[in-house]
mmCIF file of C-alpha atoms in Angstrom:
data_model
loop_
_atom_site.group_PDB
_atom_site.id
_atom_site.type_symbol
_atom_site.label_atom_id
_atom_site.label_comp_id
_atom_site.label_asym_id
_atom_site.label_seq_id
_atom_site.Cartn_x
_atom_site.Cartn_y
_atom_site.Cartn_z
ATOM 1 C CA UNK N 1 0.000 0.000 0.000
ATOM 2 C CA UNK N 2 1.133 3.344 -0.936
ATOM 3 C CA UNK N 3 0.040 5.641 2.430
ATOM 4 C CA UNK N 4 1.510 2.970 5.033
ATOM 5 C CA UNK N 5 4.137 6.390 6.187
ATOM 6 C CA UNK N 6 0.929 7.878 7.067
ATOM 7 C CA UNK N 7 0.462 4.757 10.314
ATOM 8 C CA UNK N 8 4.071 5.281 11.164
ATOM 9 C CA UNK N 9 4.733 5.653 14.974
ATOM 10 C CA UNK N 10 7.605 5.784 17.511
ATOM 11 C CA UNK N 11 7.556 3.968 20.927
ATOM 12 C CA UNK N 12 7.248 7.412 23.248
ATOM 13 C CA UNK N 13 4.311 8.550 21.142
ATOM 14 C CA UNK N 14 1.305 8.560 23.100
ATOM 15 C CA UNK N 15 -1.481 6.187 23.247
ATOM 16 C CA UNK N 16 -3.859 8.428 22.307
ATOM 17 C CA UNK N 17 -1.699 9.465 19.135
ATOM 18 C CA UNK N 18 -1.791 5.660 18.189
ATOM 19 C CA UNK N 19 -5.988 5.851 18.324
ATOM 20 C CA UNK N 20 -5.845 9.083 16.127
ATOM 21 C CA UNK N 21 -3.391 7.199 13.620
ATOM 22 C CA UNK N 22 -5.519 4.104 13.582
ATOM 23 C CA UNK N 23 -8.962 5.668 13.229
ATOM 24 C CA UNK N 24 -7.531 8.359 10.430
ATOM 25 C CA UNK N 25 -5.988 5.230 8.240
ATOM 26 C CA UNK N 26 -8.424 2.935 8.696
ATOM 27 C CA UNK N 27 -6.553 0.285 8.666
ATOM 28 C CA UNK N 28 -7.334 -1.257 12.370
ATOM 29 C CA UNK N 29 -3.039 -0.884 12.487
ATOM 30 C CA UNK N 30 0.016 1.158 13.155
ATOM 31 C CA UNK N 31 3.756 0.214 12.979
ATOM 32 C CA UNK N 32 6.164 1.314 16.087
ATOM 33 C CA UNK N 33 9.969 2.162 14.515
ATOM 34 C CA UNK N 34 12.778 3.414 15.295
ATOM 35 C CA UNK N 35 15.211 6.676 14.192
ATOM 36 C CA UNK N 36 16.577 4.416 11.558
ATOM 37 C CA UNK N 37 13.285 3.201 10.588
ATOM 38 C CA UNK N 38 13.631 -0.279 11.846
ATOM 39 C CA UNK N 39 10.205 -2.205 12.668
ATOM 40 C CA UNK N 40 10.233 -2.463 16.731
ATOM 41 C CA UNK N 41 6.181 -3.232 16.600
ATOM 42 C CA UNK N 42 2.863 -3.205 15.855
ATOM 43 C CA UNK N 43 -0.494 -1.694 18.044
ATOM 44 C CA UNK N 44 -4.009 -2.184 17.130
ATOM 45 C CA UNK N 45 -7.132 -0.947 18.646
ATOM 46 C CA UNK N 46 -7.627 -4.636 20.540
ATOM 47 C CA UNK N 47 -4.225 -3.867 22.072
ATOM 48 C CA UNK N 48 -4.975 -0.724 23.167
ATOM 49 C CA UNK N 49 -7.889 -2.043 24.560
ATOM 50 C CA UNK N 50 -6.079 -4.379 26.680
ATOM 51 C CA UNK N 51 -3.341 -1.409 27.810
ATOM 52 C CA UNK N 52 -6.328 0.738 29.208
ATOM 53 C CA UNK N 53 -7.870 -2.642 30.940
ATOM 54 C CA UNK N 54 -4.670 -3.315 32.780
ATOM 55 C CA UNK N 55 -4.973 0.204 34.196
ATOM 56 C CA UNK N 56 -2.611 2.399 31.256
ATOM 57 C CA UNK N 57 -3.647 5.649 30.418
ATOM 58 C CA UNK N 58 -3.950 7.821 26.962
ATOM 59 C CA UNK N 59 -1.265 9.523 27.787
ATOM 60 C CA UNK N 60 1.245 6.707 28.267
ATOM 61 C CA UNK N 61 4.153 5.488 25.793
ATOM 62 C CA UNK N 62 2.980 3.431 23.027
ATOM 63 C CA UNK N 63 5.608 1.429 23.446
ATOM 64 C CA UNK N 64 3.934 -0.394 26.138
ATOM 65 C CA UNK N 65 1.085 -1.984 24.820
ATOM 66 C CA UNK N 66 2.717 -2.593 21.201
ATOM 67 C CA UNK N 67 3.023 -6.599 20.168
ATOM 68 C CA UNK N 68 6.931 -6.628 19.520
ATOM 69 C CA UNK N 69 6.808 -10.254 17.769
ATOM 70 C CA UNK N 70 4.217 -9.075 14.858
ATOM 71 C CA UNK N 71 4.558 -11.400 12.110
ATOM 72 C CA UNK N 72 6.630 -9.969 8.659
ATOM 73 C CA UNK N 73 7.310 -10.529 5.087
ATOM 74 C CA UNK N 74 9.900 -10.333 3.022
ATOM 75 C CA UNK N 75 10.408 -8.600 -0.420
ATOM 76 C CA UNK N 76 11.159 -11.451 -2.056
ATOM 77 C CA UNK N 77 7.726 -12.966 -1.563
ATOM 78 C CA UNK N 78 5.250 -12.789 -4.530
ATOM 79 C CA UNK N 79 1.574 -11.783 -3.856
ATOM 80 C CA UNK N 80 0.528 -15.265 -3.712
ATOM 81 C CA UNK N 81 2.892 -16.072 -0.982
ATOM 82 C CA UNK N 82 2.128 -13.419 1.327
ATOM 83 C CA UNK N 83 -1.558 -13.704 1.022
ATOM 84 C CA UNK N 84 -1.289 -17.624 2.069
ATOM 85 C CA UNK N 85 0.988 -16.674 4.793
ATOM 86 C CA UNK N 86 -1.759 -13.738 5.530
ATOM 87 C CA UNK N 87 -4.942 -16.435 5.335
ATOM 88 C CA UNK N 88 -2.167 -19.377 6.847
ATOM 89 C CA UNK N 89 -2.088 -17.066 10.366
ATOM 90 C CA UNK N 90 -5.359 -15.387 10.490
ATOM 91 C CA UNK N 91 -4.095 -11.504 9.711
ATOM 92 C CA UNK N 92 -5.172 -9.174 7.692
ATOM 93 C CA UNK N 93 -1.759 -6.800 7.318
ATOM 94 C CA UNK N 94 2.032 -8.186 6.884
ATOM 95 C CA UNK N 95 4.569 -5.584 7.305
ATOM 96 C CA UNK N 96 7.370 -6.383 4.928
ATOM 97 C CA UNK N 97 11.204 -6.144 6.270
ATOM 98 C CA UNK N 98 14.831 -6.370 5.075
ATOM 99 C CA UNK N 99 17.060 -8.429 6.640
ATOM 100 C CA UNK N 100 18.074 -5.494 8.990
ATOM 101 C CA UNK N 101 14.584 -5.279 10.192
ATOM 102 C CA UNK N 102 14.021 -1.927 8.369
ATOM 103 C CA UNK N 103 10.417 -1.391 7.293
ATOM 104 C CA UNK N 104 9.708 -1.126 3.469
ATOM 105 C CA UNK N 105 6.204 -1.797 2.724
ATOM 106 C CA UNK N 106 2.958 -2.662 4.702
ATOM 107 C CA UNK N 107 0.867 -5.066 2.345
ATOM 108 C CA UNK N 108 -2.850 -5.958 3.408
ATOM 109 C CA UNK N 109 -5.089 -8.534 1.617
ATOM 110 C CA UNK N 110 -7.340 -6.061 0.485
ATOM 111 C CA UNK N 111 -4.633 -4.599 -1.602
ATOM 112 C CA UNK N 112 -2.945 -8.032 -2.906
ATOM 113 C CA UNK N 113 -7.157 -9.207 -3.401
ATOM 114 C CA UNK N 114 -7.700 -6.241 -5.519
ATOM 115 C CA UNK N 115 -5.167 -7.446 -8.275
ATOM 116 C CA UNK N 116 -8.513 -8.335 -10.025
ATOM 117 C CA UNK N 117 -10.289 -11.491 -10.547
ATOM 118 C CA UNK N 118 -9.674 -13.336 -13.633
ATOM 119 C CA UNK N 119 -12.240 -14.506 -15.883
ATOM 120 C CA UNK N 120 -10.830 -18.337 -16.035
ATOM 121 C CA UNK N 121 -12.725 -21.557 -15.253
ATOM 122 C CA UNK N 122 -10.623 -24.170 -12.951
ATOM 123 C CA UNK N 123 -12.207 -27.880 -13.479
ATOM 124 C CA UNK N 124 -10.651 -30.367 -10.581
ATOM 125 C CA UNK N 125 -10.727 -33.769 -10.870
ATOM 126 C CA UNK N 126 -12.214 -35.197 -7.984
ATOM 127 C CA UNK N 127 -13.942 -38.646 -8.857
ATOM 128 C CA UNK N 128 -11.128 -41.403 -8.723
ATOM 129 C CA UNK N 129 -11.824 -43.728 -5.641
ATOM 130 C CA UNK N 130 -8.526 -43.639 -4.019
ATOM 131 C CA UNK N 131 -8.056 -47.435 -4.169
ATOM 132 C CA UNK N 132 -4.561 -46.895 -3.571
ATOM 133 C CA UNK N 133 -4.522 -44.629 -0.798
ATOM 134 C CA UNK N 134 -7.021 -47.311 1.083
ATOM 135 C CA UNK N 135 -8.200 -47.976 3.609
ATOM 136 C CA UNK N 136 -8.230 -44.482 4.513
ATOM 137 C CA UNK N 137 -10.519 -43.903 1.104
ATOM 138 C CA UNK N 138 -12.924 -46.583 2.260
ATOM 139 C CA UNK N 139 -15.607 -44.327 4.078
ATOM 140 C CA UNK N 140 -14.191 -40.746 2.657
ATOM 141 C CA UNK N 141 -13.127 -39.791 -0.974
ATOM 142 C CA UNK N 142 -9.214 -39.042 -1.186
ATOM 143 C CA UNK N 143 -10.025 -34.942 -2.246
ATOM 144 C CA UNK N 144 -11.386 -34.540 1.852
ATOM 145 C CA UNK N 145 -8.706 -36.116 3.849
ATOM 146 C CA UNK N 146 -7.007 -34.114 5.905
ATOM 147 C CA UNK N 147 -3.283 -32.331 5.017
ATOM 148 C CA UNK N 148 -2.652 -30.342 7.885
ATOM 149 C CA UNK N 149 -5.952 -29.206 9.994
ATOM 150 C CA UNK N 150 -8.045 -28.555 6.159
ATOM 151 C CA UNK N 151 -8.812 -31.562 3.509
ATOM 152 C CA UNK N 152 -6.822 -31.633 0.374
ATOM 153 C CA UNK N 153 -8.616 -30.755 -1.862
ATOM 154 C CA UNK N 154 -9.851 -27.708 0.164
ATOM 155 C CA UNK N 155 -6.268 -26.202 0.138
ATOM 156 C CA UNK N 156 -5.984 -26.713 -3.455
ATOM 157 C CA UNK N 157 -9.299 -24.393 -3.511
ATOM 158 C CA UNK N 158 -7.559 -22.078 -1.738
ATOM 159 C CA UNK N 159 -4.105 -21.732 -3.507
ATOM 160 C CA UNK N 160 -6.454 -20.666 -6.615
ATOM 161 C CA UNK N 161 -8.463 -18.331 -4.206
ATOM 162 C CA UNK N 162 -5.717 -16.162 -3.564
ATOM 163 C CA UNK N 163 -4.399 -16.288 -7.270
ATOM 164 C CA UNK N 164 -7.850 -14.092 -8.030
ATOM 165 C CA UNK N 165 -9.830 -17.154 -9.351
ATOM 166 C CA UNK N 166 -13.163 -17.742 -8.666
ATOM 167 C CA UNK N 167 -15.068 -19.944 -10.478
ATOM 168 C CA UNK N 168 -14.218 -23.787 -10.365
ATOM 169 C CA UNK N 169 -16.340 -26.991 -11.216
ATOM 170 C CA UNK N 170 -15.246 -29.848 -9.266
ATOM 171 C CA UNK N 171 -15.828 -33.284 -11.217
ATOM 172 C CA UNK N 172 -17.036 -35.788 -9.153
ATOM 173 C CA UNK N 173 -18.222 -39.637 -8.666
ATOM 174 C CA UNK N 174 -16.990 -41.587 -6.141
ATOM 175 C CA UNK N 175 -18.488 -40.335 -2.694
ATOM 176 C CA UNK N 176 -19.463 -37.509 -4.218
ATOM 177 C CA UNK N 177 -22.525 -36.525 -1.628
ATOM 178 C CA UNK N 178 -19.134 -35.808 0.856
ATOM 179 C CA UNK N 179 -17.702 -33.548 -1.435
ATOM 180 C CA UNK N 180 -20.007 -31.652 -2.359
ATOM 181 C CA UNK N 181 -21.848 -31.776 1.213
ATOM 182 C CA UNK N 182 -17.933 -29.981 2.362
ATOM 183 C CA UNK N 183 -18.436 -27.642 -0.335
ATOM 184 C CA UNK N 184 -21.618 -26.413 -0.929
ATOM 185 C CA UNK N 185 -21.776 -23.394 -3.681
ATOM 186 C CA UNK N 186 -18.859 -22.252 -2.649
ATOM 187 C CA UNK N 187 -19.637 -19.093 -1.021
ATOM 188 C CA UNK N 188 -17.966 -19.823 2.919
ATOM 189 C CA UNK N 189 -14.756 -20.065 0.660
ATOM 190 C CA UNK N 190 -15.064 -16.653 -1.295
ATOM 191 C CA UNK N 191 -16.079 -19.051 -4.741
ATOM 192 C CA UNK N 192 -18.368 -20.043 -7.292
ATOM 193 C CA UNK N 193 -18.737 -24.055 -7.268
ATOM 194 C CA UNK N 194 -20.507 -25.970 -9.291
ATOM 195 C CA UNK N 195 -20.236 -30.294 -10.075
ATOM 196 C CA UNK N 196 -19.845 -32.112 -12.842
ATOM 197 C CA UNK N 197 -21.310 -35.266 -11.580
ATOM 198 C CA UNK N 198 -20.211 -38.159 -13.581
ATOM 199 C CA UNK N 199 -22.386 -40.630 -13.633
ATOM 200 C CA UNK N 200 -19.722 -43.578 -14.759
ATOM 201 C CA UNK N 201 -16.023 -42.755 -15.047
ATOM 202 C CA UNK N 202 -15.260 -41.057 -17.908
ATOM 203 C CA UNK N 203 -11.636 -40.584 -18.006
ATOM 204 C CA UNK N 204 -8.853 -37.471 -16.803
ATOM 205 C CA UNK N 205 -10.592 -35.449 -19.518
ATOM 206 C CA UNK N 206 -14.030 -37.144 -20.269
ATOM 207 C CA UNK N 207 -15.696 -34.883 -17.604
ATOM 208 C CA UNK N 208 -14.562 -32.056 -19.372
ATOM 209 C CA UNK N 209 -17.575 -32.596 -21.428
ATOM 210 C CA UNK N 210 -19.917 -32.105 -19.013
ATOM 211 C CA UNK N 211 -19.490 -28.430 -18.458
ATOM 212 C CA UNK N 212 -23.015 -26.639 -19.134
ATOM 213 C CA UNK N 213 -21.649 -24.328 -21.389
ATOM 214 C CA UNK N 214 -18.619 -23.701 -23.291
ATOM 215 C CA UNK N 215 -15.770 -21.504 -21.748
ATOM 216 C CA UNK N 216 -15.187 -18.443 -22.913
ATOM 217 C CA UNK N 217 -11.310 -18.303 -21.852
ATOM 218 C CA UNK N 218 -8.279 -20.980 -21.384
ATOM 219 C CA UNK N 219 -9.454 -22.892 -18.789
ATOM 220 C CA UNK N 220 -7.204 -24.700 -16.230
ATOM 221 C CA UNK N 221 -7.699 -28.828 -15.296
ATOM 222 C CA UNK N 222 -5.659 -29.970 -12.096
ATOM 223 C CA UNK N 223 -6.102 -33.174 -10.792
ATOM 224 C CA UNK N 224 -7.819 -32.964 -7.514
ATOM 225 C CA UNK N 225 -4.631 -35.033 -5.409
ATOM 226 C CA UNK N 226 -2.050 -32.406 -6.491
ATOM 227 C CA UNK N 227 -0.368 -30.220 -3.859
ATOM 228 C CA UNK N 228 1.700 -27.466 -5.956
ATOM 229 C CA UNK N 229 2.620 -23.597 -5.297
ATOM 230 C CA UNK N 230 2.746 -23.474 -9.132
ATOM 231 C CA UNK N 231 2.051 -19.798 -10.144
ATOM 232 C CA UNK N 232 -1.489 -20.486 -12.132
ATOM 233 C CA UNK N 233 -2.109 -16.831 -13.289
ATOM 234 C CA UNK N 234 2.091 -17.035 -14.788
ATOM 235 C CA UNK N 235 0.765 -20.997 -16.189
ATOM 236 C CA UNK N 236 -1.937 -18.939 -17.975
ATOM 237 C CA UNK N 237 0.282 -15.905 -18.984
ATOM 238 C CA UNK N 238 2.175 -18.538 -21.028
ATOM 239 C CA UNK N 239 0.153 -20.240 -22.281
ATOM 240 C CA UNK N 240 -1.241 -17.435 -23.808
ATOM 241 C CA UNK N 241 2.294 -16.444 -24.990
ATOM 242 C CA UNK N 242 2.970 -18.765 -26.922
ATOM 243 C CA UNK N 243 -0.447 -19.248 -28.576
ATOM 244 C CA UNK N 244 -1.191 -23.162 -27.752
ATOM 245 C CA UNK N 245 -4.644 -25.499 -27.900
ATOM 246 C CA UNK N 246 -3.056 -27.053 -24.719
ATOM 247 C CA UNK N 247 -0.194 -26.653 -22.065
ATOM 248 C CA UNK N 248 0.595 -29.658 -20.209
ATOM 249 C CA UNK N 249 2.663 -29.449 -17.136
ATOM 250 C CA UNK N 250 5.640 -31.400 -16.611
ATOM 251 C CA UNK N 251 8.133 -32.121 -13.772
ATOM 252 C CA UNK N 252 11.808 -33.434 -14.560
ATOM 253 C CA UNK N 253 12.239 -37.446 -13.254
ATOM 254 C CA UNK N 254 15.057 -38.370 -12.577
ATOM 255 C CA UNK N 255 15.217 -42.841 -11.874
ATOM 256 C CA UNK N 256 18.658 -44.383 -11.057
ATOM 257 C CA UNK N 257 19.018 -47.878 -12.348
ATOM 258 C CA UNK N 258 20.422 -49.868 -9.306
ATOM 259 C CA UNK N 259 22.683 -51.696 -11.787
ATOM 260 C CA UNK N 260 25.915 -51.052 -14.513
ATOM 261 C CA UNK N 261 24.391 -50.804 -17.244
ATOM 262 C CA UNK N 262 25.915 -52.156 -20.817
ATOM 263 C CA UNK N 263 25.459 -50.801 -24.112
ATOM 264 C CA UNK N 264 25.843 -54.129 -26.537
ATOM 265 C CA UNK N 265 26.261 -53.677 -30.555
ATOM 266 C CA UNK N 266 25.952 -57.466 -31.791
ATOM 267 C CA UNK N 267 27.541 -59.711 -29.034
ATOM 268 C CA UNK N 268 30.455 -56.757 -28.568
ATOM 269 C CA UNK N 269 30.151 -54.838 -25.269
ATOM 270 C CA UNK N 270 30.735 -51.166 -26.198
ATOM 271 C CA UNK N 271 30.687 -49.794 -22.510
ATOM 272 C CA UNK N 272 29.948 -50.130 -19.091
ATOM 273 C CA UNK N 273 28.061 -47.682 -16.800
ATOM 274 C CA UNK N 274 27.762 -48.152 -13.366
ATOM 275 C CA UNK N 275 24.491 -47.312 -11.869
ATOM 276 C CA UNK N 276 23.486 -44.505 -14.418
ATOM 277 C CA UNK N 277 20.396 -41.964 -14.407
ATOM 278 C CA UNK N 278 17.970 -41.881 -16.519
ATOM 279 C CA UNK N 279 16.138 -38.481 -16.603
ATOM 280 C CA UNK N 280 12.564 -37.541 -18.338
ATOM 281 C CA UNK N 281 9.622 -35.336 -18.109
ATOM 282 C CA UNK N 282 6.771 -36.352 -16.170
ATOM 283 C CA UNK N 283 3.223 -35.281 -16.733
ATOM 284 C CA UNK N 284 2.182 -32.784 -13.649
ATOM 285 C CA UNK N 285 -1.670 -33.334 -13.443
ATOM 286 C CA UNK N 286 -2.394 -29.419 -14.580
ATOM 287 C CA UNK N 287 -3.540 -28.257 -17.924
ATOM 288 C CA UNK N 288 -4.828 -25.328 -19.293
ATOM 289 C CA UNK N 289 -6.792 -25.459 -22.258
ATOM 290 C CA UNK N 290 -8.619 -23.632 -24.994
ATOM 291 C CA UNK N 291 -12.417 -23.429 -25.609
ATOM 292 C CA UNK N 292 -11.490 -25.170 -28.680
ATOM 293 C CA UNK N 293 -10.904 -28.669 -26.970
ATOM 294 C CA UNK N 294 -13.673 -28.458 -25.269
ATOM 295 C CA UNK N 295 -15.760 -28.744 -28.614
ATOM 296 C CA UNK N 296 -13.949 -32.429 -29.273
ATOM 297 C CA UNK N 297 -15.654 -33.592 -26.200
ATOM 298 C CA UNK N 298 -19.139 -34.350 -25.468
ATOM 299 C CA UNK N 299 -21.164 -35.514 -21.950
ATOM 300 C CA UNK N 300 -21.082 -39.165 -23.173
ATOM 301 C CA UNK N 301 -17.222 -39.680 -24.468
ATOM 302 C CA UNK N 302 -14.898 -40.998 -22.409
ATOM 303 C CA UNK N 303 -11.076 -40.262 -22.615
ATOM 304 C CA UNK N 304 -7.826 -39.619 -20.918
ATOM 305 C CA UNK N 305 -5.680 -36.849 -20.896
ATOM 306 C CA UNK N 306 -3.010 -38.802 -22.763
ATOM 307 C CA UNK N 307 -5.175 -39.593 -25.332
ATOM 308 C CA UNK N 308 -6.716 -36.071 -26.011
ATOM 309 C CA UNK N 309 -2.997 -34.947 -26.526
ATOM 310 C CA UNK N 310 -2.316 -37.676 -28.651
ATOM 311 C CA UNK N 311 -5.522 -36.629 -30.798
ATOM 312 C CA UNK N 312 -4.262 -32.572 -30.555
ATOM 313 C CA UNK N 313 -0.656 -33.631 -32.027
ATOM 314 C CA UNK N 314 -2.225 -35.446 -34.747
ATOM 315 C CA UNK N 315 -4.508 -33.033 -35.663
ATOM 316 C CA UNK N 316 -1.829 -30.544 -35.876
ATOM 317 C CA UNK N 317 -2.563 -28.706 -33.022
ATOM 318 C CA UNK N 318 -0.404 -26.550 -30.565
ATOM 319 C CA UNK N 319 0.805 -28.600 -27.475
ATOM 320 C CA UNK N 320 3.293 -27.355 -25.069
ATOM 321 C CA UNK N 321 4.647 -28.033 -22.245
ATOM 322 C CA UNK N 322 5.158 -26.145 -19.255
ATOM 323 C CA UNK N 323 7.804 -27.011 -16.604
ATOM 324 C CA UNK N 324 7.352 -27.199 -12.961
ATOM 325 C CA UNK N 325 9.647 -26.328 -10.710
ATOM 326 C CA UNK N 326 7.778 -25.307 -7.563
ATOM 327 C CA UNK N 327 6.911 -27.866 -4.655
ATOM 328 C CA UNK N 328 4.466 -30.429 -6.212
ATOM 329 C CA UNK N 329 3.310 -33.524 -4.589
ATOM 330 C CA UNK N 330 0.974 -36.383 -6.084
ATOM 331 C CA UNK N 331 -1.083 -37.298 -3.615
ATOM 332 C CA UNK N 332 -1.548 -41.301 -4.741
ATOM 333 C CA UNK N 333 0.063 -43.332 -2.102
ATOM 334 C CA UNK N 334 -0.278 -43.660 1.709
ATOM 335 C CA UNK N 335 3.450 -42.886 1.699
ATOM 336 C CA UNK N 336 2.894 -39.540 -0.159
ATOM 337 C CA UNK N 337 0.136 -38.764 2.228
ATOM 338 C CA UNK N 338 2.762 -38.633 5.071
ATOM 339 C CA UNK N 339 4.925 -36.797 3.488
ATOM 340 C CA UNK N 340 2.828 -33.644 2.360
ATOM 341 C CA UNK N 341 1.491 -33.809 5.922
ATOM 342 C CA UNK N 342 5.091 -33.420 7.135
ATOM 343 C CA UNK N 343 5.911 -30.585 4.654
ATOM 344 C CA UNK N 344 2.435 -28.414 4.460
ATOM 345 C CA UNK N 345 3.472 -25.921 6.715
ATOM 346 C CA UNK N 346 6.502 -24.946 4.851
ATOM 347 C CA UNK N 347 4.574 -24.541 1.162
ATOM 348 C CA UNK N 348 1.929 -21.769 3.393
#
């Protein structure tokens, strides 16, 4: 924010200077520094509240009801990052710091919110039935159980949220009446949700078909087991770029053969390498896609992902791939269920 001088306050200012500061801003804040501008604080109206309970007066120090362990940013982080860290502890203001502690910037969620909401349709895949991941799928679908203290799939939701999209259509089958029970329409979460119910599996990209209408923008598809801090609004940015039917996500694999390996011409050994790696690209489980596809599917046809690509290529369409390199986690073994429970609270 551009006026966060204006809430600027040093610890033998008054009380009652802090509740003029507060109430002219409007932002429910204001930031205690020192001569060399160095973030010592932060006082609201709550903790001013509290000073004058425990018997303070207006004309007291600041400095002695101000919370000197408020929460900061850095510059580094993008918008997306400090507004999960913002929604991640409850606030609605992060002052952002160097690493001497001076103050730079105040950001608040309003501001990062207001970046605008885009127009783009996110379709998650929600309606496998886990059989891998049971028996913890046997009485709830893999997209509600819990990473952290929220179900999967509900962070996923989120990580779009503060991205600035809105509308999403969650595909659905197996326990479906859970999922959409957690749910609803969307509007606890700040989103628009409708289902795409499918009645018998129809494939990674069969329920694409059963949107009502057809999109009017690139639309994104993201398995509904994914954990990722992928960028989606820089996903869509290129594939707009570089003028594509589809952009397919990929992650580099790396797989060491537990072996030498030898490279034979005819019965002649022509070398010898001891436990080499062999590197490819993976697909990621995110897509984004033009209205276009969506016209080569109907309610009724199933397919897979793979095989709509396959189709694109031959067809002579654009394909392209997009490479990950942000956390992502597939979500499709009990193993991999431990793990992004260890590691959520360093991706928020």
């Amino acid at each position: 924010m551009n006026n966060w001088r204006k809430i600027l306050l040093h610890g033998d200012d008054s009380i009652r200077r802090a509740l003029e500061v507060i109430d002219a801003a409007g932002l429910r804040i204001a930031l205690i520094v020192d001569a060399g501008g160095r973030l010592l604080g932060t006082v609201t109206d709550g903790d001013i509240r509290r000073g004058l309970l425990r018997g303070l007066n207006l004309t007291d120090p600041v400095g002695g009801v101000m919370h000197t362990h408020p929460l900061t940013g850095s510059a580094n982080m993008s918008r997306t990052q400090m507004l999960e860290f913002m929604r991640h502890h409850e606030v609605s203001q992060l002052p952002i710091v160097d690493a001497s502690g001076r103050l730079l910037s105040l950001e608040t969620d309003a501001d990062l919110y207001d970046a605008g909401e885009r127009p783009n349709w996110i379709i998650l895949m929600a309606g496998g039935l886990g059989q891998r991941l049971r028996p913890l799928t046997e009485d709830i679908p893999k997209p509600l159980l819990p990473v952290g203290d929220r179900p999967l799939l509900e962070i996923i939701l989120d990580r779009f949220l503060v991205q600035g999209f809105r509308k999403f259509f969650i595909s659905v089958n197996y326990r479906a009446e859970l999922v959409e029970a957690h749910f609803g329409d969307g509007g606890r979460f700040g989103a628009e949700i409708r289902y795409l119910r499918e009645e018998t599996p129809l494939g990674t990209a069969g329920a694409i078909g059963l949107l009502p209408e057809r999109p009017e923008h690139p639309f994104i598809i993201m398995n509904g087991d994914l954990l990722t801090t992928v960028h989606f609004d820089k996903l869509i940015e290129f594939h707009q770029e570089h003028d594509t039917d589809l952009t397919l996500c990929v992650r580099r694999y790396s797989l060491q053969i537990p072996y030498g390996v030898a490279e034979i011409d005819g019965n002649q050994v022509v070398s010898v390498t001891e436990k080499p790696n062999h590197e490819c690209f993976i697909s990621g489980g995110i897509y984004v896609a033009n209205p276009t596809v969506f016209d080569r599917l109907n309610p009724l046809r199933q397919v897979d992902m793979p095989d709509l690509m396959r189709e694109l290529i031959a067809d002579q369409r654009r394909v392209t791939a997009f490479p990950v390199t942000d956390y992502w986690i597939d979500i499709g073994r009990v193993e991999d269920l431990e793990r992004a429970r260890a590691e959520i609270g360093s991706t928020t």
